[in-house]
mmCIF file of C-alpha atoms in Angstrom:
data_model
loop_
_atom_site.group_PDB
_atom_site.id
_atom_site.type_symbol
_atom_site.label_atom_id
_atom_site.label_comp_id
_atom_site.label_asym_id
_atom_site.label_seq_id
_atom_site.Cartn_x
_atom_site.Cartn_y
_atom_site.Cartn_z
ATOM 1 C CA MET A 1 0.080 -0.171 0.408
ATOM 2 C CA MET A 2 2.730 2.529 1.319
ATOM 3 C CA GLY A 3 4.489 1.794 -2.727
ATOM 4 C CA VAL A 4 1.322 2.326 -4.240
ATOM 5 C CA PHE A 5 1.052 5.968 -2.608
ATOM 6 C CA LEU A 6 4.616 6.655 -2.701
ATOM 7 C CA GLN A 7 4.231 5.877 -6.725
ATOM 8 C CA PHE A 8 1.126 8.072 -7.036
ATOM 9 C CA LEU A 9 3.250 11.127 -4.716
ATOM 10 C CA THR A 10 6.448 10.837 -7.550
ATOM 11 C CA ALA A 11 3.582 11.233 -10.265
ATOM 12 C CA ILE A 12 1.913 14.430 -9.137
ATOM 13 C CA LEU A 13 5.631 15.760 -8.484
ATOM 14 C CA LEU A 14 6.273 15.017 -11.671
ATOM 15 C CA VAL A 15 3.720 16.658 -13.334
ATOM 16 C CA SER A 16 4.283 19.832 -11.465
ATOM 17 C CA VAL A 17 7.598 20.303 -12.222
ATOM 18 C CA SER A 18 7.466 19.182 -15.949
ATOM 19 C CA SER A 19 4.074 22.235 -15.897
ATOM 20 C CA MET A 20 6.563 25.064 -15.030
ATOM 21 C CA GLY A 21 8.548 24.763 -18.108
ATOM 22 C CA PRO A 22 12.251 23.550 -19.227
ATOM 23 C CA CYS A 23 13.612 26.696 -17.320
ATOM 24 C CA SER A 24 12.162 25.692 -13.585
ATOM 25 C CA LYS A 25 14.901 25.116 -11.786
ATOM 26 C CA PHE A 26 15.202 28.747 -11.766
ATOM 27 C CA ASN A 27 13.649 30.521 -8.974
ATOM 28 C CA LYS A 28 12.838 33.984 -9.459
ATOM 29 C CA TYR A 29 15.450 35.357 -7.050
ATOM 30 C CA ASP A 30 18.318 33.862 -8.731
ATOM 31 C CA ALA A 31 20.310 36.400 -9.749
ATOM 32 C CA GLU A 32 21.057 34.711 -13.211
ATOM 33 C CA VAL A 33 18.834 32.929 -15.442
ATOM 34 C CA ILE A 34 20.222 30.730 -18.608
ATOM 35 C CA CYS A 35 17.760 29.195 -20.619
ATOM 36 C CA GLU A 36 19.724 28.026 -23.546
ATOM 37 C CA ASP A 37 19.667 25.876 -26.931
ATOM 38 C CA LEU A 38 15.749 24.656 -25.413
ATOM 39 C CA CYS A 39 13.643 25.468 -28.976
ATOM 40 C CA LEU A 40 11.726 27.498 -26.797
ATOM 41 C CA LYS A 41 8.865 29.510 -28.961
ATOM 42 C CA GLU A 42 7.973 31.660 -26.125
ATOM 43 C CA PHE A 43 9.666 33.881 -23.470
ATOM 44 C CA PRO A 44 9.229 32.412 -19.952
ATOM 45 C CA PRO A 45 7.312 34.666 -17.969
ATOM 46 C CA MET A 46 9.249 37.293 -16.330
ATOM 47 C CA GLU A 47 6.917 38.500 -13.563
ATOM 48 C CA GLY A 48 8.379 38.789 -10.116
ATOM 49 C CA PHE A 49 12.100 37.777 -11.286
ATOM 50 C CA THR A 50 14.874 39.419 -9.827
ATOM 51 C CA ALA A 51 17.405 38.108 -11.817
ATOM 52 C CA THR A 52 20.044 40.940 -13.538
ATOM 53 C CA THR A 53 21.156 37.829 -15.923
ATOM 54 C CA PHE A 54 19.458 36.627 -18.680
ATOM 55 C CA LYS A 55 21.065 33.984 -21.136
ATOM 56 C CA LEU A 56 18.419 33.243 -23.621
ATOM 57 C CA ASN A 57 20.133 31.827 -26.585
ATOM 58 C CA GLY A 58 19.677 28.892 -29.078
ATOM 59 C CA ASN A 59 15.750 29.103 -29.038
ATOM 60 C CA SER A 60 12.889 29.631 -31.507
ATOM 61 C CA PHE A 61 11.706 33.274 -30.489
ATOM 62 C CA SER A 62 9.152 35.045 -32.545
ATOM 63 C CA ARG A 63 9.589 38.470 -31.061
ATOM 64 C CA ILE A 64 10.255 40.774 -28.463
ATOM 65 C CA THR A 65 7.815 43.089 -26.745
ATOM 66 C CA ASP A 66 7.543 45.244 -23.736
ATOM 67 C CA LYS A 67 5.891 42.165 -21.699
ATOM 68 C CA THR A 68 9.159 39.914 -21.874
ATOM 69 C CA PHE A 69 11.013 41.746 -19.868
ATOM 70 C CA PRO A 70 8.639 43.511 -16.945
ATOM 71 C CA HIS A 71 10.479 43.741 -14.241
ATOM 72 C CA GLY A 72 13.522 46.627 -14.873
ATOM 73 C CA ARG A 73 16.493 45.001 -13.479
ATOM 74 C CA ALA A 74 18.074 43.511 -16.409
ATOM 75 C CA ALA A 75 21.099 44.112 -16.914
ATOM 76 C CA GLU A 76 22.829 41.754 -19.021
ATOM 77 C CA ILE A 77 20.516 40.074 -22.090
ATOM 78 C CA GLN A 78 21.708 37.284 -24.195
ATOM 79 C CA ILE A 79 19.507 36.233 -27.165
ATOM 80 C CA SER A 80 21.715 35.307 -29.274
ATOM 81 C CA ARG A 81 21.454 31.471 -32.107
ATOM 82 C CA ASN A 82 17.746 32.160 -32.678
ATOM 83 C CA ASP A 83 15.964 29.769 -35.103
ATOM 84 C CA PHE A 84 14.139 32.533 -37.593
ATOM 85 C CA PRO A 85 14.763 36.256 -37.341
ATOM 86 C CA MET A 86 12.614 38.163 -34.145
ATOM 87 C CA ILE A 87 10.733 41.149 -34.497
ATOM 88 C CA VAL A 88 11.666 43.367 -31.548
ATOM 89 C CA GLU A 89 9.216 46.131 -31.065
ATOM 90 C CA ALA A 90 10.228 49.682 -30.576
ATOM 91 C CA SER A 91 9.393 49.626 -26.955
ATOM 92 C CA ALA A 92 10.702 45.814 -25.792
ATOM 93 C CA PHE A 93 13.524 47.428 -23.353
ATOM 94 C CA HIS A 94 11.643 50.197 -22.168
ATOM 95 C CA HIS A 95 11.329 48.669 -18.551
ATOM 96 C CA VAL A 96 15.252 48.060 -18.197
ATOM 97 C CA SER A 97 16.165 51.209 -19.962
ATOM 98 C CA SER A 98 17.820 52.516 -16.997
ATOM 99 C CA SER A 99 19.488 49.219 -16.115
ATOM 100 C CA LEU A 100 20.442 46.873 -19.423
ATOM 101 C CA ALA A 101 24.461 48.083 -20.172
ATOM 102 C CA VAL A 102 24.914 44.861 -21.653
ATOM 103 C CA LEU A 103 22.802 43.793 -25.148
ATOM 104 C CA LYS A 104 23.376 40.915 -27.866
ATOM 105 C CA LEU A 105 20.962 40.401 -30.174
ATOM 106 C CA GLN A 106 21.325 37.768 -33.350
ATOM 107 C CA ASN A 107 19.151 37.272 -35.685
ATOM 108 C CA VAL A 108 16.815 39.879 -35.428
ATOM 109 C CA HIS A 109 14.154 41.423 -38.075
ATOM 110 C CA PHE A 110 15.883 44.721 -38.726
ATOM 111 C CA ASP A 111 17.812 45.988 -42.045
ATOM 112 C CA PHE A 112 20.321 48.270 -40.969
ATOM 113 C CA ASP A 113 18.374 51.248 -42.845
ATOM 114 C CA GLU A 114 17.423 53.144 -40.134
ATOM 115 C CA VAL A 115 18.133 53.947 -36.493
ATOM 116 C CA PHE A 116 17.310 50.606 -34.168
ATOM 117 C CA GLU A 117 14.040 52.204 -32.198
ATOM 118 C CA PRO A 118 14.165 49.325 -29.088
ATOM 119 C CA LEU A 119 18.243 50.902 -28.763
ATOM 120 C CA VAL A 120 16.720 54.712 -28.604
ATOM 121 C CA GLY A 121 16.798 55.661 -24.872
ATOM 122 C CA LEU A 122 18.642 53.043 -23.011
ATOM 123 C CA GLU A 123 20.604 54.774 -20.380
ATOM 124 C CA ALA A 124 22.525 52.221 -18.983
ATOM 125 C CA LEU A 125 23.834 50.451 -22.580
ATOM 126 C CA ASN A 126 27.245 50.307 -22.847
ATOM 127 C CA THR A 127 27.898 46.957 -24.788
ATOM 128 C CA LEU A 128 25.918 45.673 -27.525
ATOM 129 C CA GLU A 129 26.040 42.601 -30.012
ATOM 130 C CA ILE A 130 23.824 42.904 -33.076
ATOM 131 C CA GLY A 131 23.315 40.794 -36.030
ATOM 132 C CA ASN A 132 20.942 39.243 -38.002
ATOM 133 C CA MET A 133 22.516 36.438 -40.729
ATOM 134 C CA LYS A 134 20.555 38.424 -43.721
ATOM 135 C CA TYR A 135 22.247 38.881 -47.098
ATOM 136 C CA SER A 136 25.258 41.228 -47.951
ATOM 137 C CA ARG A 137 24.450 44.758 -47.373
ATOM 138 C CA ASN A 138 26.200 48.308 -47.290
ATOM 139 C CA LEU A 139 26.110 50.092 -43.775
ATOM 140 C CA THR A 140 24.812 54.054 -45.331
ATOM 141 C CA VAL A 141 22.785 55.503 -42.667
ATOM 142 C CA PRO A 142 23.114 55.593 -39.116
ATOM 143 C CA PHE A 143 21.617 52.137 -37.055
ATOM 144 C CA LEU A 144 22.130 53.797 -33.937
ATOM 145 C CA ASP A 145 21.255 57.315 -32.305
ATOM 146 C CA ARG A 146 23.989 59.501 -31.682
ATOM 147 C CA GLU A 147 23.389 59.177 -27.698
ATOM 148 C CA THR A 148 23.323 55.423 -27.257
ATOM 149 C CA MET A 149 26.713 55.412 -29.667
ATOM 150 C CA ASN A 150 28.309 57.996 -27.364
ATOM 151 C CA ARG A 151 27.798 55.417 -24.328
ATOM 152 C CA LEU A 152 28.815 52.778 -26.383
ATOM 153 C CA ILE A 153 32.332 50.917 -24.906
ATOM 154 C CA ARG A 154 31.648 47.992 -27.220
ATOM 155 C CA LEU A 155 30.386 47.291 -30.603
ATOM 156 C CA ASP A 156 29.804 43.980 -32.284
ATOM 157 C CA ILE A 157 28.102 43.754 -35.783
ATOM 158 C CA VAL A 158 28.446 39.950 -36.661
ATOM 159 C CA HIS A 159 26.569 37.401 -38.710
ATOM 160 C CA SER A 160 25.593 40.204 -40.861
ATOM 161 C CA GLY A 161 27.057 39.979 -44.873
ATOM 162 C CA VAL A 162 28.186 43.137 -44.235
ATOM 163 C CA VAL A 163 30.738 44.501 -47.273
ATOM 164 C CA SER A 164 31.364 48.034 -46.807
ATOM 165 C CA VAL A 165 30.632 50.805 -43.774
ATOM 166 C CA GLN A 166 30.334 54.302 -45.099
ATOM 167 C CA PRO A 167 31.437 56.822 -42.348
ATOM 168 C CA GLU A 168 27.734 58.176 -42.117
ATOM 169 C CA ALA A 169 26.713 54.792 -40.885
ATOM 170 C CA LEU A 170 28.607 54.836 -37.763
ATOM 171 C CA ASP A 171 28.611 59.198 -37.490
ATOM 172 C CA SER A 172 30.087 59.557 -33.873
ATOM 173 C CA ASP A 173 32.927 60.507 -31.779
ATOM 174 C CA PHE A 174 32.635 57.378 -29.795
ATOM 175 C CA PRO A 175 34.191 58.801 -26.565
ATOM 176 C CA ARG A 176 34.247 56.116 -24.667
ATOM 177 C CA LEU A 177 34.595 53.436 -27.187
ATOM 178 C CA HIS A 178 37.593 50.813 -26.757
ATOM 179 C CA HIS A 179 36.170 47.674 -28.652
ATOM 180 C CA ILE A 180 34.476 47.478 -32.482
ATOM 181 C CA GLY A 181 33.992 44.035 -34.178
ATOM 182 C CA PHE A 182 33.089 43.351 -37.527
ATOM 183 C CA SER A 183 33.394 39.244 -37.468
ATOM 184 C CA TYR A 184 31.684 36.917 -39.493
ATOM 185 C CA ASN A 185 30.619 39.183 -42.025
ATOM 186 C CA LYS A 186 32.062 39.904 -45.936
ATOM 187 C CA LEU A 187 34.560 42.575 -45.425
ATOM 188 C CA ARG A 188 37.531 42.131 -47.857
ATOM 189 C CA TYR A 189 39.257 45.881 -46.627
ATOM 190 C CA ILE A 190 38.766 47.930 -43.977
ATOM 191 C CA PRO A 191 36.263 50.458 -44.759
ATOM 192 C CA GLU A 192 36.451 54.436 -44.356
ATOM 193 C CA GLY A 193 33.732 53.877 -42.020
ATOM 194 C CA ILE A 194 35.906 51.700 -39.245
ATOM 195 C CA LYS A 195 39.003 53.686 -40.479
ATOM 196 C CA ARG A 196 36.742 56.912 -38.851
ATOM 197 C CA VAL A 197 36.329 55.238 -36.035
ATOM 198 C CA LEU A 198 39.946 54.283 -35.690
ATOM 199 C CA SER A 199 41.006 57.572 -35.865
ATOM 200 C CA LYS A 200 38.352 59.377 -33.629
ATOM 201 C CA SER A 201 38.959 57.196 -30.444
ATOM 202 C CA GLY A 202 40.839 59.620 -28.284
ATOM 203 C CA LEU A 203 41.845 56.226 -26.026
ATOM 204 C CA ARG A 204 44.770 54.568 -25.412
ATOM 205 C CA SER A 205 43.818 50.906 -25.745
ATOM 206 C CA PHE A 206 41.642 49.805 -28.637
ATOM 207 C CA GLU A 207 40.586 46.540 -30.047
ATOM 208 C CA LEU A 208 39.492 46.089 -33.643
ATOM 209 C CA ASP A 209 38.043 42.520 -34.475
ATOM 210 C CA LEU A 210 38.029 41.713 -37.898
ATOM 211 C CA SER A 211 38.262 38.142 -37.776
ATOM 212 C CA HIS A 212 36.162 35.376 -39.966
ATOM 213 C CA ASN A 213 36.011 37.913 -42.755
ATOM 214 C CA PHE A 214 37.755 37.953 -46.499
ATOM 215 C CA LEU A 215 40.692 40.574 -46.287
ATOM 216 C CA ASP A 216 43.238 38.578 -48.844
ATOM 217 C CA THR A 217 45.860 41.771 -47.980
ATOM 218 C CA LEU A 218 46.820 44.530 -45.545
ATOM 219 C CA VAL A 219 48.151 48.097 -46.323
ATOM 220 C CA GLN A 220 48.938 51.086 -44.777
ATOM 221 C CA GLU A 221 46.670 53.301 -45.961
ATOM 222 C CA TRP A 222 43.734 51.306 -44.317
ATOM 223 C CA PHE A 223 45.133 52.478 -41.038
ATOM 224 C CA PRO A 224 44.960 56.243 -39.528
ATOM 225 C CA LEU A 225 48.046 57.981 -39.296
ATOM 226 C CA ASP A 226 46.745 58.314 -35.477
ATOM 227 C CA CYS A 227 45.684 54.732 -34.877
ATOM 228 C CA THR A 228 45.124 53.724 -31.227
ATOM 229 C CA ILE A 229 45.072 49.955 -32.252
ATOM 230 C CA THR A 230 46.552 48.087 -29.826
ATOM 231 C CA ASP A 231 44.709 44.680 -30.186
ATOM 232 C CA LEU A 232 44.414 43.565 -33.869
ATOM 233 C CA ASN A 233 41.937 40.359 -34.364
ATOM 234 C CA LEU A 234 42.677 39.092 -38.397
ATOM 235 C CA ALA A 235 41.891 35.300 -37.495
ATOM 236 C CA TYR A 236 40.041 33.348 -40.187
ATOM 237 C CA ASN A 237 40.811 35.781 -43.119
ATOM 238 C CA ASN A 238 42.024 34.819 -46.670
ATOM 239 C CA ILE A 239 45.298 37.271 -45.707
ATOM 240 C CA ILE A 240 48.052 35.491 -48.209
ATOM 241 C CA SER A 241 49.953 39.338 -48.419
ATOM 242 C CA ILE A 242 51.029 41.853 -45.595
ATOM 243 C CA ARG A 243 52.211 44.795 -47.513
ATOM 244 C CA LEU A 244 55.732 47.037 -46.137
ATOM 245 C CA ARG A 245 54.732 49.023 -43.374
ATOM 246 C CA ALA A 246 51.601 47.818 -43.423
ATOM 247 C CA LEU A 247 51.140 48.161 -39.597
ATOM 248 C CA ASN A 248 53.283 51.734 -39.533
ATOM 249 C CA ASN A 249 50.738 53.786 -38.132
ATOM 250 C CA CYS A 250 49.713 51.399 -35.567
ATOM 251 C CA GLN A 251 52.686 52.462 -32.773
ATOM 252 C CA LEU A 252 50.542 51.062 -29.781
ATOM 253 C CA LEU A 253 50.227 47.736 -30.679
ATOM 254 C CA ARG A 254 50.527 44.750 -28.896
ATOM 255 C CA LYS A 255 48.677 41.836 -29.749
ATOM 256 C CA LEU A 256 48.030 40.368 -33.494
ATOM 257 C CA ASP A 257 46.544 37.358 -34.172
ATOM 258 C CA LEU A 258 46.860 36.114 -37.502
ATOM 259 C CA GLU A 259 45.857 32.367 -36.877
ATOM 260 C CA GLY A 260 43.958 30.275 -39.847
ATOM 261 C CA ASN A 261 44.989 32.268 -42.515
ATOM 262 C CA TYR A 262 46.478 29.059 -44.212
ATOM 263 C CA GLY A 263 47.801 31.030 -47.354
ATOM 264 C CA LEU A 264 49.997 33.760 -45.299
ATOM 265 C CA HIS A 265 53.733 32.052 -46.081
ATOM 266 C CA TYR A 266 55.777 34.978 -45.952
ATOM 267 C CA ILE A 267 55.817 38.351 -43.198
ATOM 268 C CA SER A 268 58.430 40.981 -43.702
ATOM 269 C CA PRO A 269 59.841 42.258 -40.250
ATOM 270 C CA SER A 270 59.491 45.864 -41.993
ATOM 271 C CA VAL A 271 55.268 45.321 -41.859
ATOM 272 C CA PHE A 272 55.236 45.956 -37.855
ATOM 273 C CA PRO A 273 55.658 49.697 -36.263
ATOM 274 C CA SER A 274 58.864 51.271 -36.333
ATOM 275 C CA ASN A 275 59.052 52.569 -32.630
ATOM 276 C CA CYS A 276 58.176 49.491 -31.236
ATOM 277 C CA HIS A 277 60.171 49.794 -27.724
ATOM 278 C CA LEU A 278 56.436 51.775 -27.131
ATOM 279 C CA GLN A 279 54.682 48.404 -26.747
ATOM 280 C CA PRO A 280 58.011 46.194 -25.602
ATOM 281 C CA ARG A 281 56.215 42.964 -25.043
ATOM 282 C CA MET A 282 53.790 41.683 -27.993
ATOM 283 C CA ASP A 283 51.422 38.860 -28.283
ATOM 284 C CA ILE A 284 51.781 37.239 -32.225
ATOM 285 C CA SER A 285 49.467 34.166 -32.929
ATOM 286 C CA VAL A 286 49.853 32.645 -36.240
ATOM 287 C CA GLN A 287 48.751 29.121 -35.270
ATOM 288 C CA ASN A 288 47.091 27.709 -38.677
ATOM 289 C CA SER A 289 48.362 29.639 -40.830
ATOM 290 C CA GLY A 290 50.596 29.029 -44.004
ATOM 291 C CA LEU A 291 53.923 30.517 -41.835
ATOM 292 C CA ARG A 292 56.219 27.209 -40.731
ATOM 293 C CA ASN A 293 59.031 29.351 -40.265
ATOM 294 C CA VAL A 294 58.973 32.747 -38.754
ATOM 295 C CA GLU A 295 62.953 32.919 -36.889
ATOM 296 C CA PHE A 296 63.953 34.624 -40.009
ATOM 297 C CA VAL A 297 61.378 37.238 -38.963
ATOM 298 C CA LEU A 298 61.227 36.869 -35.099
ATOM 299 C CA ARG A 299 64.982 35.828 -34.860
ATOM 300 C CA SER A 300 64.630 33.640 -32.012
ATOM 301 C CA CYS A 301 61.499 36.083 -30.523
ATOM 302 C CA VAL A 302 60.527 33.255 -27.797
ATOM 303 C CA GLY A 303 61.580 34.910 -24.541
ATOM 304 C CA LYS A 304 64.566 36.718 -26.153
ATOM 305 C CA VAL A 305 65.224 40.086 -27.738
ATOM 306 C CA PHE A 306 64.239 40.809 -30.834
ATOM 307 C CA TYR A 307 65.575 42.754 -33.184
ATOM 308 C CA TRP A 308 63.185 44.935 -35.462
ATOM 309 C CA ASN A 309 64.330 47.750 -37.176
ATOM 310 C CA SER A 310 67.980 48.933 -36.659
ATOM 311 C CA ASN A 311 68.768 48.787 -32.605
ATOM 312 C CA ILE A 312 65.382 48.804 -31.289
ATOM 313 C CA PRO A 313 65.389 45.776 -28.917
ATOM 314 C CA CYS A 314 61.699 44.394 -28.543
ATOM 315 C CA THR A 315 60.717 41.222 -26.555
ATOM 316 C CA CYS A 316 57.844 38.790 -27.677
ATOM 317 C CA ARG A 317 55.562 36.893 -25.109
ATOM 318 C CA TYR A 318 54.415 34.619 -27.081
ATOM 319 C CA ILE A 319 54.220 32.882 -30.674
ATOM 320 C CA SER A 320 52.794 29.639 -31.483
ATOM 321 C CA LEU A 321 52.952 28.067 -34.970
ATOM 322 C CA LEU A 322 51.072 24.974 -34.459
#
């Protein structure tokens, strides 16, 4: 009799738990809610949640409305790898406009041909990643209002088929920006719009991520004279040539990633900044590239003195060929 009762009680508990949905293990008072790769078609009800971080990647949402995040406390929201383009209503983040600092949206129903209204008025936003996996496009007009752009510290436009960026598309002084990324796009060169951002940044530390594009060469003209790039990520492009003095304008460069450029077989020492003593330690990553012997360029670089130009000594902290 006791066994039958226990089976009955277990069945009730299972039904109760399953009815709560795939995010049932999260208490509404948890600081973080993670509902990833569950093929959810509807957002879990957020009423009463006190969480500040929501990771809702890998689902099948169709629309984000002002009822999706009603509690007004979210500091970070991630909704990427969605199965199809989401419609984001203009008031979608209205309730979290004063708290939302980090927003990552991928596969959004948005064509970059006008200001993206849902981002207007987000007072705390400083990190934005947006992408929608659509066809090739030229960015020609601002898709963010000036106030939003001026607040950003990090900006990434990914998986969006971008082939060019006009200066008008990023029409801001970006006083706080220290990272801009256009990874997983279709760039074959560094566009004027990105070059303009590089020359605008007044910060002494700047990251440029152009990994997973179609760049096949590097030339000095792509970088402004007052370039402040410290970290340059060119991994998994089609780079086969780095022209002489290509990085001469990047006097602050301290990290260069050339991983996965299989056609790159030669680097001349003269491509690097001439006054490398400003950044005596540099990380260079060339694994999975076409380079097989770089000792003639980096001259016993690993943990030893490396002479870039004339008699200016520099040390290289890291290099890997495998």
